[in-house]
Coordinates of C-alpha atoms in Angstrom, one line a residue:
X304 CA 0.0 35.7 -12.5
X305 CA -1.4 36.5 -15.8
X306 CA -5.0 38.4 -15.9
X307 CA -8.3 36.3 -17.0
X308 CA -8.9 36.7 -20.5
X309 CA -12.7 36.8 -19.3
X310 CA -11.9 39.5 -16.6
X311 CA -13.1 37.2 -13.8
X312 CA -11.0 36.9 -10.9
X313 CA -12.5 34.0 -9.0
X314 CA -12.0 30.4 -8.7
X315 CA -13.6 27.8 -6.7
X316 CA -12.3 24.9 -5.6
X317 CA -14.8 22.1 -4.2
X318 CA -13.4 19.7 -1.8
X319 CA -16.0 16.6 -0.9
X320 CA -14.4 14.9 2.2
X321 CA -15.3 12.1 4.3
X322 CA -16.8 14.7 6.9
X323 CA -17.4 17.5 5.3
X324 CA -18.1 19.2 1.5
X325 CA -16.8 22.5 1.2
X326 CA -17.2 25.0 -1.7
X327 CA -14.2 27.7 -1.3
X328 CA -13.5 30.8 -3.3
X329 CA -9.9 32.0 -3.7
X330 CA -9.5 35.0 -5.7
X331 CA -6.7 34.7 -8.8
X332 CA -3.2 35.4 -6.4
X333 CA -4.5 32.7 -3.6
X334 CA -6.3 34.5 -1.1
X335 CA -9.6 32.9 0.6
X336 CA -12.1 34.7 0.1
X337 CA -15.1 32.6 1.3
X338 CA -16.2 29.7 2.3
X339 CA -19.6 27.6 2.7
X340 CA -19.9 23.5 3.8
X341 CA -22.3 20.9 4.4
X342 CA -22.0 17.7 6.6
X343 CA -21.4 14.6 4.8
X344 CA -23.4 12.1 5.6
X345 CA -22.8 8.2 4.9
X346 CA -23.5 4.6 6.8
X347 CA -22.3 1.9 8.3
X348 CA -23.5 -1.8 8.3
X349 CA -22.7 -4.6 10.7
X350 CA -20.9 -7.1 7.9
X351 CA -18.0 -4.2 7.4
X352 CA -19.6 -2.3 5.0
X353 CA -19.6 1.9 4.5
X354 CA -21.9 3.7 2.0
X355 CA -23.3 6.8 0.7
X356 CA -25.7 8.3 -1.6
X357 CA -24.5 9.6 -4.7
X358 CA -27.6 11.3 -5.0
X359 CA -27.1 12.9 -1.6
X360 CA -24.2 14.0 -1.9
X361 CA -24.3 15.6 -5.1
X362 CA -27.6 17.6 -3.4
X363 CA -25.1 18.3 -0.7
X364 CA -23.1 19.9 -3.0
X365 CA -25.3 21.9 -4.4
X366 CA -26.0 23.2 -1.2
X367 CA -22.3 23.8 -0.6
X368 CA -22.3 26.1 -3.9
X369 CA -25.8 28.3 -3.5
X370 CA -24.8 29.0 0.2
X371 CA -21.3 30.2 -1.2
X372 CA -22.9 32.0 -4.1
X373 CA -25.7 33.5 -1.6
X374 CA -22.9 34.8 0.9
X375 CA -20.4 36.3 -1.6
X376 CA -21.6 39.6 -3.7
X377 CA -21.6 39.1 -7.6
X378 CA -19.9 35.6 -7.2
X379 CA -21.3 34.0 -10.5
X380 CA -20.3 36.6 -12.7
X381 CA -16.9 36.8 -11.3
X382 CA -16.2 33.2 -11.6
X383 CA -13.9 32.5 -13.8
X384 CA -13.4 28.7 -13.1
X385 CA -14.0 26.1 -10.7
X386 CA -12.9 22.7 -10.0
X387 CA -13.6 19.6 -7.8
X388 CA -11.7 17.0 -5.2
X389 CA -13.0 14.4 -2.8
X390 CA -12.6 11.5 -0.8
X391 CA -10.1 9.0 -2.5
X392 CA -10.6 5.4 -3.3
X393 CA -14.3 3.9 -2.9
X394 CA -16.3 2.9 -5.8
X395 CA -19.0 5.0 -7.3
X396 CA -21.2 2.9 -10.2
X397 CA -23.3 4.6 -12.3
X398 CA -25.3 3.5 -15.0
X399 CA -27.9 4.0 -17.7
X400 CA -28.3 7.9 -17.9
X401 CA -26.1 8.7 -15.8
X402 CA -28.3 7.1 -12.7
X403 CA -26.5 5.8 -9.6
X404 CA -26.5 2.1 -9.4
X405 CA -26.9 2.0 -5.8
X406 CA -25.0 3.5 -3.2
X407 CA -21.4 4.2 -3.2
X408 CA -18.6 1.6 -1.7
X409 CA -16.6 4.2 0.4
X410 CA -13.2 3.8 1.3
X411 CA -13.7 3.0 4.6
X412 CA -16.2 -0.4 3.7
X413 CA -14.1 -4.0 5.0
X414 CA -16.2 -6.3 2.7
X415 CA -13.2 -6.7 0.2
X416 CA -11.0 -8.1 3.1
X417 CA -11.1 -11.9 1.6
X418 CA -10.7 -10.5 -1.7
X419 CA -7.8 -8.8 -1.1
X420 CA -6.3 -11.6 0.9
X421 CA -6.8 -13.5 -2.4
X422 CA -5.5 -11.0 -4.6
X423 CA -2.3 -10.6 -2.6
X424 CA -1.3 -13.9 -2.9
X425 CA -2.0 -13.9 -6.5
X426 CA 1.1 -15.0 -9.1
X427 CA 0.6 -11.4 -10.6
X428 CA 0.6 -9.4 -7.4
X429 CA 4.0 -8.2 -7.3
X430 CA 3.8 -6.9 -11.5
X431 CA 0.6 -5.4 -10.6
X432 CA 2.6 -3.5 -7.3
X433 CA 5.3 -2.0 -9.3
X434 CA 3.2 -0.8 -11.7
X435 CA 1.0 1.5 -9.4
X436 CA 3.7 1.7 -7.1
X437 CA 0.6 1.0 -4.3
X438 CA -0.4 -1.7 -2.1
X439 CA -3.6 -3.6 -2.6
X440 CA -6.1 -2.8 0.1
X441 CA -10.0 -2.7 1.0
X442 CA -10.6 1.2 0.1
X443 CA -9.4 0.8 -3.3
X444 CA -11.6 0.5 -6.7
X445 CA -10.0 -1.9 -7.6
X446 CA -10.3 -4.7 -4.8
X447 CA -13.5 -3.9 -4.2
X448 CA -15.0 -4.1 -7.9
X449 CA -13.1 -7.6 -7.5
X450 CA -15.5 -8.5 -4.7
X451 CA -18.3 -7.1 -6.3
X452 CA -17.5 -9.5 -9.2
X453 CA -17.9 -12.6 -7.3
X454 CA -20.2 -11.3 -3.9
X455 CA -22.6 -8.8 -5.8
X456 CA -22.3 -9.0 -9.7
X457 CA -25.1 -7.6 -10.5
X458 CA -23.7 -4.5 -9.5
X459 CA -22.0 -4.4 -12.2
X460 CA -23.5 -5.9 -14.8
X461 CA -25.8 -2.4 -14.2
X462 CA -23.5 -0.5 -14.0
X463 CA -22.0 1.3 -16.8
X464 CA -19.0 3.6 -15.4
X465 CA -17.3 3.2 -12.3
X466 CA -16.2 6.7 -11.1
X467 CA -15.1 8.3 -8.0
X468 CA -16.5 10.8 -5.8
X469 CA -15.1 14.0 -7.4
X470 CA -15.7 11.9 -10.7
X471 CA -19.4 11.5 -9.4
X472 CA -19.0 15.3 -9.1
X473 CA -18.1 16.2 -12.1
X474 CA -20.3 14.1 -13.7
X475 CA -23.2 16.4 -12.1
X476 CA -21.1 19.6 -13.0
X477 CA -20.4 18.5 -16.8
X478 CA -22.1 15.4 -18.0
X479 CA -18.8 14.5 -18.3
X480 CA -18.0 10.7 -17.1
X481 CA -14.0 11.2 -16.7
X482 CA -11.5 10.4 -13.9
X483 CA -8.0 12.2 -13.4
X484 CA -4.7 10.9 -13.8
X485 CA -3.7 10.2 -10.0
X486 CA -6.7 7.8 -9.3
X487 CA -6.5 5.8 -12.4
X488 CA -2.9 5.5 -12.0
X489 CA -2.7 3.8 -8.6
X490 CA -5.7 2.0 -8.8
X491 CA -5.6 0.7 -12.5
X492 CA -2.6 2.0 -14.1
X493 CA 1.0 2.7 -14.6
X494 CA 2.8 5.7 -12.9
X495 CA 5.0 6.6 -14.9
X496 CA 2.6 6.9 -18.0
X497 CA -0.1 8.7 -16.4
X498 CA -1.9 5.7 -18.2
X499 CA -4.1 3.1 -17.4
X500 CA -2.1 -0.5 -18.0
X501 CA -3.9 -4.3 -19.3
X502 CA -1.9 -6.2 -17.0
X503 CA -3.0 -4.3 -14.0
X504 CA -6.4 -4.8 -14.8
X505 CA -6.3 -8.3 -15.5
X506 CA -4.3 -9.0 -12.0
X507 CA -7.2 -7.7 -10.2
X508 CA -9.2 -10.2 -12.4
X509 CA -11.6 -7.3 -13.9
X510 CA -10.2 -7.8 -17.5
X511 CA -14.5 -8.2 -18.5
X512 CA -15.1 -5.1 -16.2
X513 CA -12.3 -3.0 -17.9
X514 CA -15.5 -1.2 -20.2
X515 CA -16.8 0.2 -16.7
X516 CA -13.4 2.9 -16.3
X517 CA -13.6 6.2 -18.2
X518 CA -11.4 8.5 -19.9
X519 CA -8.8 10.1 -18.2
X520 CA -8.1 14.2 -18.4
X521 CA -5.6 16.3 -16.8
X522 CA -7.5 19.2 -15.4
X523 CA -4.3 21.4 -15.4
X524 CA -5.0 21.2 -19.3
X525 CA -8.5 20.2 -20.0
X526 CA -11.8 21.6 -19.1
X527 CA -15.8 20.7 -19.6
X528 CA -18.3 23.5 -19.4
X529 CA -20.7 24.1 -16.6
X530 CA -24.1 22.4 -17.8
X531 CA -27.2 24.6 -17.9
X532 CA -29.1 22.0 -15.1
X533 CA -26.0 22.3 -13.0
X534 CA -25.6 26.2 -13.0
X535 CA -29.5 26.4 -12.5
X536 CA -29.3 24.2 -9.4
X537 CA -26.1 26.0 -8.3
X538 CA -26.6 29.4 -9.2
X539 CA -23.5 29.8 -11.3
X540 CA -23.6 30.5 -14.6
X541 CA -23.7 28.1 -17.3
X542 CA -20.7 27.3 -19.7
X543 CA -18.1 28.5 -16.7
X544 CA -15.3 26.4 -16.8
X545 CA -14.8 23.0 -14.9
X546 CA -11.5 21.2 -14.0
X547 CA -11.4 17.9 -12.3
X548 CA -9.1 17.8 -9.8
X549 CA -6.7 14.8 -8.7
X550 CA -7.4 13.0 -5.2
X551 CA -8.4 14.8 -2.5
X552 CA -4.9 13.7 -0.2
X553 CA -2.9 15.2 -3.2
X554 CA -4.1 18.2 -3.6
X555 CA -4.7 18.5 0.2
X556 CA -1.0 18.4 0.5
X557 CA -0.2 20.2 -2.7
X558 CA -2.5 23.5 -1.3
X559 CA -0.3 22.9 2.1
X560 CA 3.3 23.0 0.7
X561 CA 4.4 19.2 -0.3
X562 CA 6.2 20.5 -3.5
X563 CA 7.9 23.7 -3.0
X564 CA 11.2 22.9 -4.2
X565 CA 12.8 22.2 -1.0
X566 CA 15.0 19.3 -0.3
X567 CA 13.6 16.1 1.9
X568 CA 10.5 18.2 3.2
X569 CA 7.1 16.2 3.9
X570 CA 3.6 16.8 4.6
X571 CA 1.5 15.2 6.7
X572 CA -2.5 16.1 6.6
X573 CA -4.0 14.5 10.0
X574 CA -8.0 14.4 9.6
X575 CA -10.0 11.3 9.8
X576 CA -7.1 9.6 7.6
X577 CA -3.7 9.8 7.8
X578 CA -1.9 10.7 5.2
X579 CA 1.9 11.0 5.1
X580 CA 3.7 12.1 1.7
X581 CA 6.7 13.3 0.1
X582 CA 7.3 15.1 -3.5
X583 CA 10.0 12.7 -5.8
X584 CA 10.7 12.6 -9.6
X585 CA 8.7 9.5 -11.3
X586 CA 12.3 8.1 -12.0
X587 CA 13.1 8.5 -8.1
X588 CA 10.8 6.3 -6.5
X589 CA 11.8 3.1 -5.2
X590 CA 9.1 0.8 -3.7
X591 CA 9.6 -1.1 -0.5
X592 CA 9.6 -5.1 -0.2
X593 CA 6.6 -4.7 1.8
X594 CA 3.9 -4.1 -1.1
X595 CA 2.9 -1.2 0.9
X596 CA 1.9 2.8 0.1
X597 CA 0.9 4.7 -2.9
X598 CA 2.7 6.3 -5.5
X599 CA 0.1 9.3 -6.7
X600 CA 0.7 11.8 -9.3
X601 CA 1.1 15.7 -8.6
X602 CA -0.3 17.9 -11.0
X603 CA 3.2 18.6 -11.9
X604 CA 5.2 16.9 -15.1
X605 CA 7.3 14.5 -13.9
X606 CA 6.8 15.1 -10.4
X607 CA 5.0 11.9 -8.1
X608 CA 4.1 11.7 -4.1
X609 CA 5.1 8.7 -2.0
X610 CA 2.5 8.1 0.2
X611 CA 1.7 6.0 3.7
X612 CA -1.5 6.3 4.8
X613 CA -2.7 5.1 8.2
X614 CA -6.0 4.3 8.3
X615 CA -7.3 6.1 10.9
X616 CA -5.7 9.3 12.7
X617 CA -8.9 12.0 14.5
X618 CA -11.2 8.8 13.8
X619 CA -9.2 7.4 16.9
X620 CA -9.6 10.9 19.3
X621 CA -13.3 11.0 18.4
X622 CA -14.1 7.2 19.6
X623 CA -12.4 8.4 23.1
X624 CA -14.3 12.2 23.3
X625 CA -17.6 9.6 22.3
X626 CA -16.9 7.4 24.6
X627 CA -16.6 9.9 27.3
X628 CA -19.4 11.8 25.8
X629 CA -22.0 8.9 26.3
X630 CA -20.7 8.5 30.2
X631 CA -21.3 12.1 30.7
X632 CA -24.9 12.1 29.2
X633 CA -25.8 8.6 31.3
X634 CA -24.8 10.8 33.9
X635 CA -26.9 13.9 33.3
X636 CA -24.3 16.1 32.1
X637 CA -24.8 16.0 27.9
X638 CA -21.3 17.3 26.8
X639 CA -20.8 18.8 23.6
X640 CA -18.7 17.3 21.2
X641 CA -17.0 20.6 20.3
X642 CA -16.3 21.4 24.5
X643 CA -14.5 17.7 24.4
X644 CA -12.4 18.8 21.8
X645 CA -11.4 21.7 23.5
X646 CA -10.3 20.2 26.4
X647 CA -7.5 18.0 24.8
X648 CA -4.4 20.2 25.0
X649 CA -5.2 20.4 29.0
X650 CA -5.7 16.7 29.1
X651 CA -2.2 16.7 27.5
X652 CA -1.0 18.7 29.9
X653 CA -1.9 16.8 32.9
X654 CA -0.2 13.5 32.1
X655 CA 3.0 11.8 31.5
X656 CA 4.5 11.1 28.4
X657 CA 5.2 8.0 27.0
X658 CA 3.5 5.9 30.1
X659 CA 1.2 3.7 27.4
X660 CA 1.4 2.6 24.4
X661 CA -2.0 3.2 21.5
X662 CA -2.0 1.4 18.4
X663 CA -4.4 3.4 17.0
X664 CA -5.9 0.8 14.5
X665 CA -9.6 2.0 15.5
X666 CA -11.4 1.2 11.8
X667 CA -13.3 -1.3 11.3
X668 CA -11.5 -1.8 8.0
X669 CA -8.0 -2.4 9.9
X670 CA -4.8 -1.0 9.0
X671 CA -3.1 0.1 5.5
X672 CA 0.2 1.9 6.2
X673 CA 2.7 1.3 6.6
X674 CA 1.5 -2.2 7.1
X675 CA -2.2 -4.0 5.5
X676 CA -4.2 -6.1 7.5
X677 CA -7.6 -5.7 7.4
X678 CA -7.6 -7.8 10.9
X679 CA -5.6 -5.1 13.0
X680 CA -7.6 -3.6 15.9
X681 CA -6.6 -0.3 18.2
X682 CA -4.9 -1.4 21.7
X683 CA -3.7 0.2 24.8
X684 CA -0.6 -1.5 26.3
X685 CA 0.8 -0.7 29.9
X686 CA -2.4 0.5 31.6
X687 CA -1.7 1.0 35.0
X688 CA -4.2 1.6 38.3
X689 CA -3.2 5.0 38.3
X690 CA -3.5 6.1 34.9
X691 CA -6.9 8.2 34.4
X692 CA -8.5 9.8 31.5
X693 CA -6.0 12.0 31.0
X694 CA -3.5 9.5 30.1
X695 CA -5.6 7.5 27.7
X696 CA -6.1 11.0 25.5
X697 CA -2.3 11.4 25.5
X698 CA -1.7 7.7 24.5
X699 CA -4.4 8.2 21.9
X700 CA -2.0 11.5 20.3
X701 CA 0.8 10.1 21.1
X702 CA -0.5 6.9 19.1
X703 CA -0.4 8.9 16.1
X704 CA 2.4 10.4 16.7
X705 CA 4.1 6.7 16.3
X706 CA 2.3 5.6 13.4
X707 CA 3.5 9.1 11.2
X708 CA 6.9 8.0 12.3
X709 CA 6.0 4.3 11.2
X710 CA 4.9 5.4 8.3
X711 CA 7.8 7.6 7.1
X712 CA 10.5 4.8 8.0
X713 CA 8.8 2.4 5.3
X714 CA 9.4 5.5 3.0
X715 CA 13.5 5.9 4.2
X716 CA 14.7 8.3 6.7
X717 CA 13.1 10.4 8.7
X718 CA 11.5 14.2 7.0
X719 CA 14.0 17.5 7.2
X720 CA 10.8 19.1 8.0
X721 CA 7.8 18.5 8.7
X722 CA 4.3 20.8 7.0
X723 CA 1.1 20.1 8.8
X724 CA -2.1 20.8 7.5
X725 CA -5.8 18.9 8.5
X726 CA -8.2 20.7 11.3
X727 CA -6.2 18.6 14.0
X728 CA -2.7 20.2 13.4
X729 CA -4.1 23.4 15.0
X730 CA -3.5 21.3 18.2
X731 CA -0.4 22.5 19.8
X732 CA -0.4 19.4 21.7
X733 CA -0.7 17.2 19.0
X734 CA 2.1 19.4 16.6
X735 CA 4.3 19.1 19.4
X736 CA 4.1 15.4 19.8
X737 CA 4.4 14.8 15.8
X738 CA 7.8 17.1 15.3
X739 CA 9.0 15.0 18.9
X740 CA 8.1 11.7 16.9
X741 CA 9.7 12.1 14.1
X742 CA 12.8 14.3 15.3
X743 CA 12.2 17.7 12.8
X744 CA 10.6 21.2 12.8
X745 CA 6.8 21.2 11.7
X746 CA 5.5 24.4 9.9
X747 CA 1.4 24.5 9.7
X748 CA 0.4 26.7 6.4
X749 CA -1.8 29.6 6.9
X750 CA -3.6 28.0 4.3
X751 CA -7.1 27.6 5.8
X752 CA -9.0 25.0 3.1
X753 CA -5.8 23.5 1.7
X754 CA -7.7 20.7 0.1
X755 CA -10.2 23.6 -2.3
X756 CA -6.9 25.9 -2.7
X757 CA -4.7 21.9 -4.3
X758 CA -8.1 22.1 -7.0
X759 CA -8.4 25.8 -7.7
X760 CA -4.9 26.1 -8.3
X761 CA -5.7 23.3 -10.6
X762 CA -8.4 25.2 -12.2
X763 CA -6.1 28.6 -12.4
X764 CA -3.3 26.7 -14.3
X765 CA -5.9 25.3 -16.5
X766 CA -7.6 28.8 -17.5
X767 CA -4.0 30.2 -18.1
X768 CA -3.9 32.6 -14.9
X769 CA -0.5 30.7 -14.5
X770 CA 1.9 29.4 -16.7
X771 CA 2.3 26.6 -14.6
X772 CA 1.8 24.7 -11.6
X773 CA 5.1 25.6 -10.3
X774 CA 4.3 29.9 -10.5
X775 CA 1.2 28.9 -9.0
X776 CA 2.7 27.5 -6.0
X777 CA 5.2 30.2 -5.5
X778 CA 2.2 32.8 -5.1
X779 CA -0.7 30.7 -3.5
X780 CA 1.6 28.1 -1.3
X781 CA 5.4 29.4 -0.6
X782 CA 4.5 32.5 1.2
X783 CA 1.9 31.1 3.8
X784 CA 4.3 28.2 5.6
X785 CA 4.7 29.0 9.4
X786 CA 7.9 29.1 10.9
X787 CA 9.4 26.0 12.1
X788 CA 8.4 24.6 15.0
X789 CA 11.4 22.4 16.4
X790 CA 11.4 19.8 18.7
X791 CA 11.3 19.0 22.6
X792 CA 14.4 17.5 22.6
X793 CA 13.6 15.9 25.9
X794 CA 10.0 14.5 24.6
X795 CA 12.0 13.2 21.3
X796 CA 14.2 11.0 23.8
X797 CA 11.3 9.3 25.8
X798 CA 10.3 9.0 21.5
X799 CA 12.6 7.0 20.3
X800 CA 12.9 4.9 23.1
X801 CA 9.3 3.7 23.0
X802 CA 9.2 3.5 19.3
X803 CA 10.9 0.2 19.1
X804 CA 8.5 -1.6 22.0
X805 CA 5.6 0.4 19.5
X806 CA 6.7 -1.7 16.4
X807 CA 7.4 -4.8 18.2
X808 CA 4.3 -5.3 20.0
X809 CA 2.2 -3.8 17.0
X810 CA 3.6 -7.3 15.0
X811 CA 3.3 -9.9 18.2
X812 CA -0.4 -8.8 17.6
X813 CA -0.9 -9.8 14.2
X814 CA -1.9 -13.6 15.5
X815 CA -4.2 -12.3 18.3
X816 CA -5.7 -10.1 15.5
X817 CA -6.3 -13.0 13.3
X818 CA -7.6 -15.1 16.3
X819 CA -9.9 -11.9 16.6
X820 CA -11.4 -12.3 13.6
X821 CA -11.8 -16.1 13.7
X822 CA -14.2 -15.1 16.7
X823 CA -16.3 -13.1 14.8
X824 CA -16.4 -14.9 11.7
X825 CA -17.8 -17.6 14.2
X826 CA -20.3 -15.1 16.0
X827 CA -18.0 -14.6 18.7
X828 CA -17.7 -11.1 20.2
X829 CA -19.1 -9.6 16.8
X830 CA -19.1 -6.0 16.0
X831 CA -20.5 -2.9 17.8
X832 CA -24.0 -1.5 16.0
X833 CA -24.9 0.0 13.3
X834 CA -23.9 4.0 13.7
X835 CA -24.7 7.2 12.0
X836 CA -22.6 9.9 10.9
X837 CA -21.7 12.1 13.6
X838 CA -19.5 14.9 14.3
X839 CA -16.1 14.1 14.1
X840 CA -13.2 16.1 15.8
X841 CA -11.0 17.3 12.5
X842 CA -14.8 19.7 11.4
X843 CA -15.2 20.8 15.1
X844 CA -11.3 21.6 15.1
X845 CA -12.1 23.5 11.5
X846 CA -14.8 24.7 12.8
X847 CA -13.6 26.5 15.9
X848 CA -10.9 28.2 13.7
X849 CA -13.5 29.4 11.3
X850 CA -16.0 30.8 14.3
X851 CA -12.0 32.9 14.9
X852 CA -12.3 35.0 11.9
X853 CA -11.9 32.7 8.5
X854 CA -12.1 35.1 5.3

């Protein structure tokens, strides 16, 4: 590590999830030193659709930052950077000075589903595929500026930029309308140039929207200045350097050891998503027949994750604690969320493995990886009389315990080993279950905010602290890995045995699935209600190892 030329020796890294916006500081060799967060907040609406304020969640945070700054003695003056992740995929229009042109399409929103059953059969599909290296789906900018084009032009015939939420961030943070290389890239672009690419654009038929997508920077290299309105509404100081980091599943699983130099290691973040990864050279990657995954860019020259991601992982365990949280409270007995939560590894230990199957397909937006199909729906198969709550939480872990493994067969063989990171892989339950599935040691990184720590080692490269990404990783990654946690070779068995009736009945659904959604097209057995943002299980699992002693 190099000293600051400024003689600061902090750098934040902001990391705007689905549940939660954090603001973390790291001083300049890795270590946390603080951390503040806000609950996101979005909404959901009955015809598939998922949104949020921008201007929410930029006050959000802002609130993130001046609780951080508050908290931490002398913090402006010793900042020497800071930089900023989020939530991938979604669509983020702003216009005319820099005003939000409604509210953001997040990744989870379904109304692109006939769109992207359109745009997959497309002559162009396949070009536009091994280009990005990543299958067309609802969450993605892309397919859902297609809808808008034809369902809600007007959109963006306001709108002037389309960003992302980090980009949204940054915007705030500079005045800067930018995006990073990783987002453009698999939503718009080429790969292997770091570029955005004509005939990408034009196969998602937004050739006349191509003015809306901004300028991409590498925040390893580049940086904006912190605006005067910004650091006023923050409390840091103004002209501080800003670095936009890449997607948040990147540098989630660059802060938790994806790229550390060893051979056929993976990482796996389990949170509301679930993402499933592995570091290769650009010139290494070899897509699947499928037309499934992503191909995202590290922050590393020449380096490139392959990527599965399931749609939903904790979203699935927090529909079963809420459906057993709203029995409780019929019955007089309100139950915390958080006391749910806690109970799981006991649950886990009072059933029988392998006894039921759980496709855990629980978003309304269906599934992604290592399959797409916006019509697939979570099932229980094998329910018995004497099965019990129990075995339903079980089936739900063991659930995603079979689609990581799905998802790293569509990638080739199975992971050497196995790094954890996301506030449900403190669940000894669930680690054991995930090493079982896929047959290798998992290792959980000490790293606390791994998401913050993938964009402030962003920010330290860019300020010259490091040299490059690679010494950076070596001091603020190598060192916190946990040792290896092998498998149950017993629980691996019983595994493998049930991962073949897991595949096989997951496509004899895929006509029942369509029949599904024939019925509700038709008003038959529609969707549940509107809901609001609630507590999810991933922050309450964060949140209990905070309340342990975070720094």
């Amino acid at each position: 590590m190099q000293a600051s030329s400024k003689g600061r020796d902090v750098v934040i890294g902001i990391d705007a999830g689905t549940s939660v916006i954090k603001a973390v500081a790291f001083d300049l060799s890795g270590r946390q030193m603080a951390v503040a967060s806000v609950l996101n907040r979005y909404s959901h609406g009955p015809d598939g659709a998922a949104t949020q304020s921008l201007d929410q969640t930029w006050a959000d945070c802002v609130e993130a930052l001046r609780q951080l700054v508050a908290g931490t003695p002398d913090l402006a003056a010793r900042v020497a950077a800071l930089s900023v992740t989020g939530q991938g995929d979604g669509t983020w229009l702003v216009g005319a000075g820099n005003r939000p042109v409604g509210d953001a399409w997040l990744w989870l929103d379904a109304r692109a589903a006939p769109t992207v059953r359109r745009l997959r059969d497309a002559p162009h599909e396949r070009a536009r595929f091994e280009a990005t290296g990543t299958g067309l789906n609802t969450c993605q900018q892309g397919a859902q500026m297609a809808h808008m084009a034809s369902a809600a032009p007007e959109l963006l015939q306001r709108a002037e930029t389309a960003l992302h939420c980090k980009d949204w961030l940054y915007l705030n943070l500079t005045g800067v309308r930018a995006t990073d290389p990783s987002e453009a890239s698999f939503t718009f672009g080429d790969f292997r140039r770091r570029a955005y690419d004509d005939a990408v654009i034009d196969a998602l038929g937004l050739t006349r929207e191509r003015r809306l997508l901004p300028d991409i920077i590498d925040g390893t290299r580049v940086t904006h200045p912190l605006t005067q309105a910004a650091a006023d509404a923050t409390g840091l100081l103004a002209g501080t350097p800003v670095s936009l980091g890449f997607v948040d599943m990147v540098m989630t699983a660059l802060g938790a050891g994806v790229h550390t130099g060893h051979r056929n290691a993976a990482c796996s973040t389990v949170g509301s998503t679930g993402v499933h990864m592995r570091a290769v050279a650009a010139d290494d990657v070899v897509l699947n027949d499928e037309g499934t995954g992503y191909v995202i860019l590290l922050p590393v020259p020449g380096m490139v994750t392959q990527v599965q991601t399931n749609m939903a992982a904790t979203l699935n365990i927090d529909w079963l604690l809420r459906v057993a949280g709203d029995l409780l409270a019929e019955a007089g007995q309100p139950t915390a969320h958080a006391d749910l939560v806690r109970r799981i590894d006991g649950w886990m230990d009072r059933s029988r493995p392998g006894s039921i199957l759980y496709h855990p397909y629980i978003s309304d937006t269906g599934e992604r990886g290592p399959f797409i199909d916006a019509n697939a729906r979570a099932s229980f198969i094998g329910l018995a009389a004497t099965h019990r709550f129990s075995d339903l939480v079980r089936a739900v872990v063991e659930g995603l315990g079979m689609a990581t493994r799905d998802c790293y067969a569509a990638m080739g063989d199975m992971p050497a080993e196995l790094r954890l990171t996301g506030g449900a892989a403190r669940s000894r339950a669930l680690r054991a279950v995930l090493s079982a599935a896929i047959g290798a040691p998992v290792r959980v990184s000490a790293r606390e905010e791994a998401g913050a720590a993938g964009a402030a080692m962003m920010a330290a490269v860019a300020i010259g602290a490091y040299p490059d990404m690679d010494s950076c990783i070596a001091e603020w990654v190598t060192p916190l890995l946990g040792a290896p946690e092998h498998p149950d070779r017993d629980l691996q068995k019983i595994y493998d045995r049930d991962f073949a009736a897991y595949g096989q009945a997951r496509r004899a659904l895929e006509g029942v699935w369509q029949t599904m959604a024939d019925n509700r097209g038709a008003g038959i057995g529609g969707a549940g209600a509107e809901e609001p943002a609630r507590e999810h299980t991933e922050q309450t699992m964060d949140a209990a190892e905070a309340s342990e002693g975070s720094a």
